[in-house]
Amino acid sequence: MGGLIPIVGNLIANTVIVVISLSVSIPLAIASLVFLVVVHKLEYFLNARIVGGQIHARAWELLLAMLVMEAAFGIAGLVAAPIYYAYLKDELKSRGLI
């Protein structure tokens, strides 16, 4: 339950930003929402770059693993993807398969 606090806080903050933008104008609210979504998606790329460097994987490999695991298992899969990918890659390397 405690792990959801950052997610809920982010949703509340984003909602407040969009509502305040909506009080100014609808185009500004749409622009704010698009900006927040783009920044959130850019987080995936930054995360893949940082974590990929730690587990010796390219960013595109990690992004692909994150997308597949998120599609299969939701948010839990997204969070677990770097761990499982690093384990799988290490096992395949130790057996000489990659």
Tab-separated table of N, CA and C in Angstrom:
chain	number	residue	atom	x	y	z
A	1	MET	N	0.831	-1.192	0.000
A	1	MET	CA	0.000	0.000	0.000
A	1	MET	C	0.876	1.257	0.000
A	2	GLY	N	1.954	1.231	0.769
A	2	GLY	CA	2.840	2.394	0.834
A	2	GLY	C	3.506	2.699	-0.487
A	3	GLY	N	3.673	1.666	-1.336
A	3	GLY	CA	4.290	1.867	-2.641
A	3	GLY	C	3.433	2.686	-3.583
A	4	LEU	N	2.155	2.810	-3.287
A	4	LEU	CA	1.253	3.575	-4.146
A	4	LEU	C	1.271	5.067	-3.847
A	5	ILE	N	1.882	5.475	-2.750
A	5	ILE	CA	1.870	6.883	-2.366
A	5	ILE	C	2.496	7.776	-3.440
A	6	PRO	N	3.658	7.424	-4.027
A	6	PRO	CA	4.193	8.284	-5.090
A	6	PRO	C	3.267	8.356	-6.302
A	7	ILE	N	2.609	7.271	-6.629
A	7	ILE	CA	1.703	7.252	-7.782
A	7	ILE	C	0.493	8.130	-7.519
A	8	VAL	N	-0.101	7.983	-6.337
A	8	VAL	CA	-1.269	8.791	-5.984
A	8	VAL	C	-0.881	10.269	-5.903
A	9	GLY	N	0.263	10.559	-5.321
A	9	GLY	CA	0.720	11.947	-5.245
A	9	GLY	C	0.915	12.557	-6.617
A	10	ASN	N	1.475	11.778	-7.535
A	10	ASN	CA	1.677	12.249	-8.899
A	10	ASN	C	0.326	12.510	-9.575
A	11	LEU	N	-0.618	11.615	-9.390
A	11	LEU	CA	-1.953	11.808	-9.986
A	11	LEU	C	-2.636	13.046	-9.420
A	12	ILE	N	-2.528	13.252	-8.124
A	12	ILE	CA	-3.142	14.429	-7.504
A	12	ILE	C	-2.494	15.709	-8.031
A	13	ALA	N	-1.169	15.735	-8.082
A	13	ALA	CA	-0.467	16.921	-8.576
A	13	ALA	C	-0.819	17.204	-10.032
A	14	ASN	N	-0.848	16.163	-10.857
A	14	ASN	CA	-1.195	16.362	-12.267
A	14	ASN	C	-2.633	16.844	-12.426
A	15	THR	N	-3.530	16.314	-11.608
A	15	THR	CA	-4.929	16.757	-11.661
A	15	THR	C	-5.041	18.228	-11.288
A	16	VAL	N	-4.333	18.636	-10.255
A	16	VAL	CA	-4.365	20.044	-9.833
A	16	VAL	C	-3.828	20.939	-10.951
A	17	ILE	N	-2.744	20.536	-11.579
A	17	ILE	CA	-2.159	21.335	-12.662
A	17	ILE	C	-3.145	21.493	-13.809
A	18	VAL	N	-3.794	20.395	-14.204
A	18	VAL	CA	-4.741	20.455	-15.324
A	18	VAL	C	-5.971	21.274	-14.950
A	19	VAL	N	-6.470	21.129	-13.723
A	19	VAL	CA	-7.648	21.904	-13.303
A	19	VAL	C	-7.328	23.391	-13.266
A	20	ILE	N	-6.159	23.751	-12.741
A	20	ILE	CA	-5.774	25.173	-12.712
A	20	ILE	C	-5.611	25.694	-14.143
A	21	SER	N	-5.019	24.883	-15.011
A	21	SER	CA	-4.882	25.285	-16.418
A	21	SER	C	-6.247	25.424	-17.080
A	22	LEU	N	-7.171	24.563	-16.693
A	22	LEU	CA	-8.527	24.619	-17.244
A	22	LEU	C	-9.242	25.910	-16.836
A	23	SER	N	-8.902	26.423	-15.663
A	23	SER	CA	-9.526	27.672	-15.230
A	23	SER	C	-9.053	28.853	-16.076
A	24	VAL	N	-7.906	28.693	-16.747
A	24	VAL	CA	-7.411	29.753	-17.626
A	24	VAL	C	-8.008	29.582	-19.014
A	25	SER	N	-7.814	28.385	-19.604
A	25	SER	CA	-8.403	28.110	-20.915
A	25	SER	C	-8.313	26.617	-21.220
A	26	ILE	N	-9.182	26.163	-22.098
A	26	ILE	CA	-9.182	24.750	-22.492
A	26	ILE	C	-7.912	24.393	-23.270
A	27	PRO	N	-7.460	25.214	-24.233
A	27	PRO	CA	-6.214	24.864	-24.919
A	27	PRO	C	-5.019	24.754	-23.968
A	28	LEU	N	-4.957	25.605	-22.949
A	28	LEU	CA	-3.872	25.532	-21.983
A	28	LEU	C	-3.962	24.239	-21.166
A	29	ALA	N	-5.175	23.827	-20.814
A	29	ALA	CA	-5.355	22.577	-20.073
A	29	ALA	C	-4.915	21.387	-20.915
A	30	ILE	N	-5.264	21.401	-22.198
A	30	ILE	CA	-4.851	20.317	-23.102
A	30	ILE	C	-3.336	20.306	-23.250
A	31	ALA	N	-2.744	21.497	-23.403
A	31	ALA	CA	-1.286	21.584	-23.524
A	31	ALA	C	-0.608	21.090	-22.249
A	32	SER	N	-1.161	21.424	-21.096
A	32	SER	CA	-0.601	20.963	-19.825
A	32	SER	C	-0.673	19.442	-19.722
A	33	LEU	N	-1.808	18.882	-20.100
A	33	LEU	CA	-1.978	17.429	-20.044
A	33	LEU	C	-1.013	16.729	-20.988
A	34	VAL	N	-0.884	17.248	-22.196
A	34	VAL	CA	0.050	16.655	-23.166
A	34	VAL	C	1.478	16.744	-22.631
A	35	PHE	N	1.847	17.882	-22.072
A	35	PHE	CA	3.184	18.055	-21.509
A	35	PHE	C	3.447	17.039	-20.397
A	36	LEU	N	2.490	16.866	-19.498
A	36	LEU	CA	2.669	15.925	-18.387
A	36	LEU	C	2.800	14.492	-18.878
A	37	VAL	N	2.041	14.123	-19.899
A	37	VAL	CA	2.130	12.772	-20.458
A	37	VAL	C	3.478	12.571	-21.146
A	38	VAL	N	3.921	13.559	-21.903
A	38	VAL	CA	5.210	13.454	-22.602
A	38	VAL	C	6.348	13.324	-21.591
A	39	VAL	N	6.319	14.137	-20.543
A	39	VAL	CA	7.369	14.061	-19.518
A	39	VAL	C	7.363	12.683	-18.858
A	40	HIS	N	6.176	12.159	-18.588
A	40	HIS	CA	6.076	10.832	-17.967
A	40	HIS	C	6.662	9.754	-18.879
A	41	LYS	N	6.395	9.839	-20.164
A	41	LYS	CA	6.932	8.847	-21.101
A	41	LYS	C	8.438	9.013	-21.283
A	42	LEU	N	8.940	10.236	-21.226
A	42	LEU	CA	10.383	10.451	-21.305
A	42	LEU	C	11.101	9.843	-20.103
A	43	GLU	N	10.371	9.730	-19.005
A	43	GLU	CA	10.920	9.083	-17.822
A	43	GLU	C	11.317	7.641	-18.128
A	44	TYR	N	10.519	6.961	-18.958
A	44	TYR	CA	10.839	5.583	-19.344
A	44	TYR	C	12.202	5.519	-20.022
A	45	PHE	N	12.453	6.440	-20.956
A	45	PHE	CA	13.717	6.448	-21.674
A	45	PHE	C	14.889	6.749	-20.747
A	46	LEU	N	14.702	7.709	-19.866
A	46	LEU	CA	15.755	8.047	-18.917
A	46	LEU	C	16.027	6.876	-17.978
A	47	ASN	N	14.968	6.257	-17.503
A	47	ASN	CA	15.109	5.094	-16.627
A	47	ASN	C	15.834	3.964	-17.353
A	48	ALA	N	15.485	3.719	-18.592
A	48	ALA	CA	16.134	2.660	-19.368
A	48	ALA	C	17.611	2.963	-19.559
A	49	ARG	N	17.950	4.197	-19.776
A	49	ARG	CA	19.348	4.586	-19.979
A	49	ARG	C	20.169	4.384	-18.698
A	50	ILE	N	19.615	4.819	-17.571
A	50	ILE	CA	20.330	4.715	-16.303
A	50	ILE	C	20.447	3.262	-15.855
A	51	VAL	N	19.322	2.562	-15.819
A	51	VAL	CA	19.329	1.174	-15.364
A	51	VAL	C	20.073	0.294	-16.359
A	52	GLY	N	19.934	0.571	-17.642
A	52	GLY	CA	20.642	-0.203	-18.661
A	52	GLY	C	22.144	-0.140	-18.483
A	53	GLY	N	22.651	1.006	-18.078
A	53	GLY	CA	24.079	1.132	-17.813
A	53	GLY	C	24.510	0.293	-16.621
A	54	GLN	N	23.635	0.151	-15.656
A	54	GLN	CA	23.950	-0.632	-14.461
A	54	GLN	C	23.964	-2.138	-14.741
A	55	ILE	N	23.077	-2.593	-15.638
A	55	ILE	CA	22.979	-4.040	-15.893
A	55	ILE	C	23.601	-4.434	-17.233
A	56	HIS	N	24.335	-3.519	-17.835
A	56	HIS	CA	25.033	-3.769	-19.101
A	56	HIS	C	24.065	-4.170	-20.209
A	57	ALA	N	23.020	-3.386	-20.363
A	57	ALA	CA	22.041	-3.600	-21.427
A	57	ALA	C	21.833	-2.279	-22.157
A	58	ARG	N	21.546	-2.371	-23.421
A	58	ARG	CA	21.247	-1.161	-24.187
A	58	ARG	C	19.857	-0.659	-23.798
A	59	ALA	N	19.643	0.643	-23.985
A	59	ALA	CA	18.372	1.245	-23.586
A	59	ALA	C	17.201	0.611	-24.326
A	60	TRP	N	17.364	0.310	-25.629
A	60	TRP	CA	16.248	-0.251	-26.383
A	60	TRP	C	15.888	-1.644	-25.885
A	61	GLU	N	16.879	-2.417	-25.421
A	61	GLU	CA	16.587	-3.744	-24.879
A	61	GLU	C	15.722	-3.629	-23.628
A	62	LEU	N	16.113	-2.713	-22.762
A	62	LEU	CA	15.389	-2.527	-21.518
A	62	LEU	C	13.997	-1.947	-21.762
A	63	LEU	N	13.889	-1.001	-22.700
A	63	LEU	CA	12.574	-0.450	-23.033
A	63	LEU	C	11.649	-1.534	-23.564
A	64	LEU	N	12.175	-2.387	-24.422
A	64	LEU	CA	11.373	-3.478	-24.961
A	64	LEU	C	10.928	-4.420	-23.850
A	65	ALA	N	11.840	-4.759	-22.952
A	65	ALA	CA	11.483	-5.627	-21.825
A	65	ALA	C	10.413	-4.958	-20.955
A	66	MET	N	10.558	-3.656	-20.711
A	66	MET	CA	9.587	-2.934	-19.892
A	66	MET	C	8.223	-2.895	-20.558
A	67	LEU	N	8.186	-2.670	-21.867
A	67	LEU	CA	6.904	-2.634	-22.574
A	67	LEU	C	6.221	-3.992	-22.582
A	68	VAL	N	6.991	-5.048	-22.820
A	68	VAL	CA	6.412	-6.390	-22.849
A	68	VAL	C	5.903	-6.789	-21.469
A	69	MET	N	6.711	-6.547	-20.452
A	69	MET	CA	6.298	-6.920	-19.093
A	69	MET	C	5.118	-6.078	-18.607
A	70	GLU	N	5.063	-4.814	-19.014
A	70	GLU	CA	3.917	-3.987	-18.629
A	70	GLU	C	2.654	-4.488	-19.308
A	71	ALA	N	2.756	-4.860	-20.572
A	71	ALA	CA	1.587	-5.378	-21.289
A	71	ALA	C	1.110	-6.697	-20.675
A	72	ALA	N	2.045	-7.517	-20.231
A	72	ALA	CA	1.678	-8.822	-19.690
A	72	ALA	C	1.213	-8.754	-18.235
A	73	PHE	N	1.877	-7.925	-17.419
A	73	PHE	CA	1.621	-7.959	-15.980
A	73	PHE	C	1.241	-6.618	-15.368
A	74	GLY	N	1.087	-5.587	-16.179
A	74	GLY	CA	0.704	-4.278	-15.658
A	74	GLY	C	1.867	-3.549	-15.010
A	75	ILE	N	1.545	-2.711	-14.037
A	75	ILE	CA	2.561	-1.888	-13.374
A	75	ILE	C	3.608	-2.762	-12.676
A	76	ALA	N	3.175	-3.865	-12.082
A	76	ALA	CA	4.132	-4.752	-11.410
A	76	ALA	C	5.156	-5.291	-12.408
A	77	GLY	N	4.712	-5.619	-13.611
A	77	GLY	CA	5.629	-6.092	-14.647
A	77	GLY	C	6.592	-5.011	-15.087
A	78	LEU	N	6.109	-3.784	-15.150
A	78	LEU	CA	6.964	-2.657	-15.521
A	78	LEU	C	8.079	-2.469	-14.506
A	79	VAL	N	7.740	-2.568	-13.239
A	79	VAL	CA	8.730	-2.391	-12.177
A	79	VAL	C	9.713	-3.560	-12.145
A	80	ALA	N	9.214	-4.769	-12.372
A	80	ALA	CA	10.063	-5.963	-12.279
A	80	ALA	C	10.877	-6.227	-13.539
A	81	ALA	N	10.537	-5.601	-14.643
A	81	ALA	CA	11.193	-5.887	-15.928
A	81	ALA	C	12.709	-5.748	-15.891
A	82	PRO	N	13.280	-4.672	-15.363
A	82	PRO	CA	14.746	-4.578	-15.358
A	82	PRO	C	15.413	-5.706	-14.569
A	83	ILE	N	14.791	-6.107	-13.481
A	83	ILE	CA	15.361	-7.175	-12.651
A	83	ILE	C	15.341	-8.501	-13.394
A	84	TYR	N	14.192	-8.843	-13.956
A	84	TYR	CA	14.077	-10.113	-14.674
A	84	TYR	C	14.914	-10.114	-15.948
A	85	TYR	N	14.975	-8.980	-16.619
A	85	TYR	CA	15.781	-8.912	-17.839
A	85	TYR	C	17.259	-9.089	-17.522
A	86	ALA	N	17.727	-8.425	-16.461
A	86	ALA	CA	19.136	-8.564	-16.065
A	86	ALA	C	19.448	-10.011	-15.701
A	87	TYR	N	18.548	-10.655	-14.984
A	87	TYR	CA	18.743	-12.057	-14.605
A	87	TYR	C	18.779	-12.953	-15.837
A	88	LEU	N	17.814	-12.765	-16.725
A	88	LEU	CA	17.739	-13.588	-17.939
A	88	LEU	C	18.980	-13.389	-18.804
A	89	LYS	N	19.416	-12.154	-18.975
A	89	LYS	CA	20.586	-11.878	-19.792
A	89	LYS	C	21.848	-12.484	-19.176
A	90	ASP	N	21.966	-12.391	-17.860
A	90	ASP	CA	23.118	-12.969	-17.180
A	90	ASP	C	23.140	-14.493	-17.319
A	91	GLU	N	21.986	-15.115	-17.192
A	91	GLU	CA	21.902	-16.575	-17.347
A	91	GLU	C	22.260	-17.000	-18.769
A	92	LEU	N	21.743	-16.285	-19.748
A	92	LEU	CA	22.043	-16.626	-21.142
A	92	LEU	C	23.521	-16.430	-21.454
A	93	LYS	N	24.138	-15.381	-20.896
A	93	LYS	CA	25.578	-15.160	-21.109
A	93	LYS	C	26.410	-16.250	-20.455
A	94	SER	N	26.028	-16.655	-19.264
A	94	SER	CA	26.808	-17.680	-18.561
A	94	SER	C	26.737	-19.029	-19.266
A	95	ARG	N	25.697	-19.266	-20.032
A	95	ARG	CA	25.569	-20.523	-20.783
A	95	ARG	C	26.086	-20.400	-22.211
A	96	GLY	N	26.582	-19.216	-22.552
A	96	GLY	CA	27.149	-18.999	-23.871
A	96	GLY	C	26.115	-18.899	-24.991
A	97	LEU	N	24.893	-18.570	-24.647
A	97	LEU	CA	23.828	-18.472	-25.652
A	97	LEU	C	23.746	-17.102	-26.300
A	98	ILE	N	24.337	-16.104	-25.639
A	98	ILE	CA	24.393	-14.765	-26.249
A	98	ILE	C	25.778	-14.186	-26.059
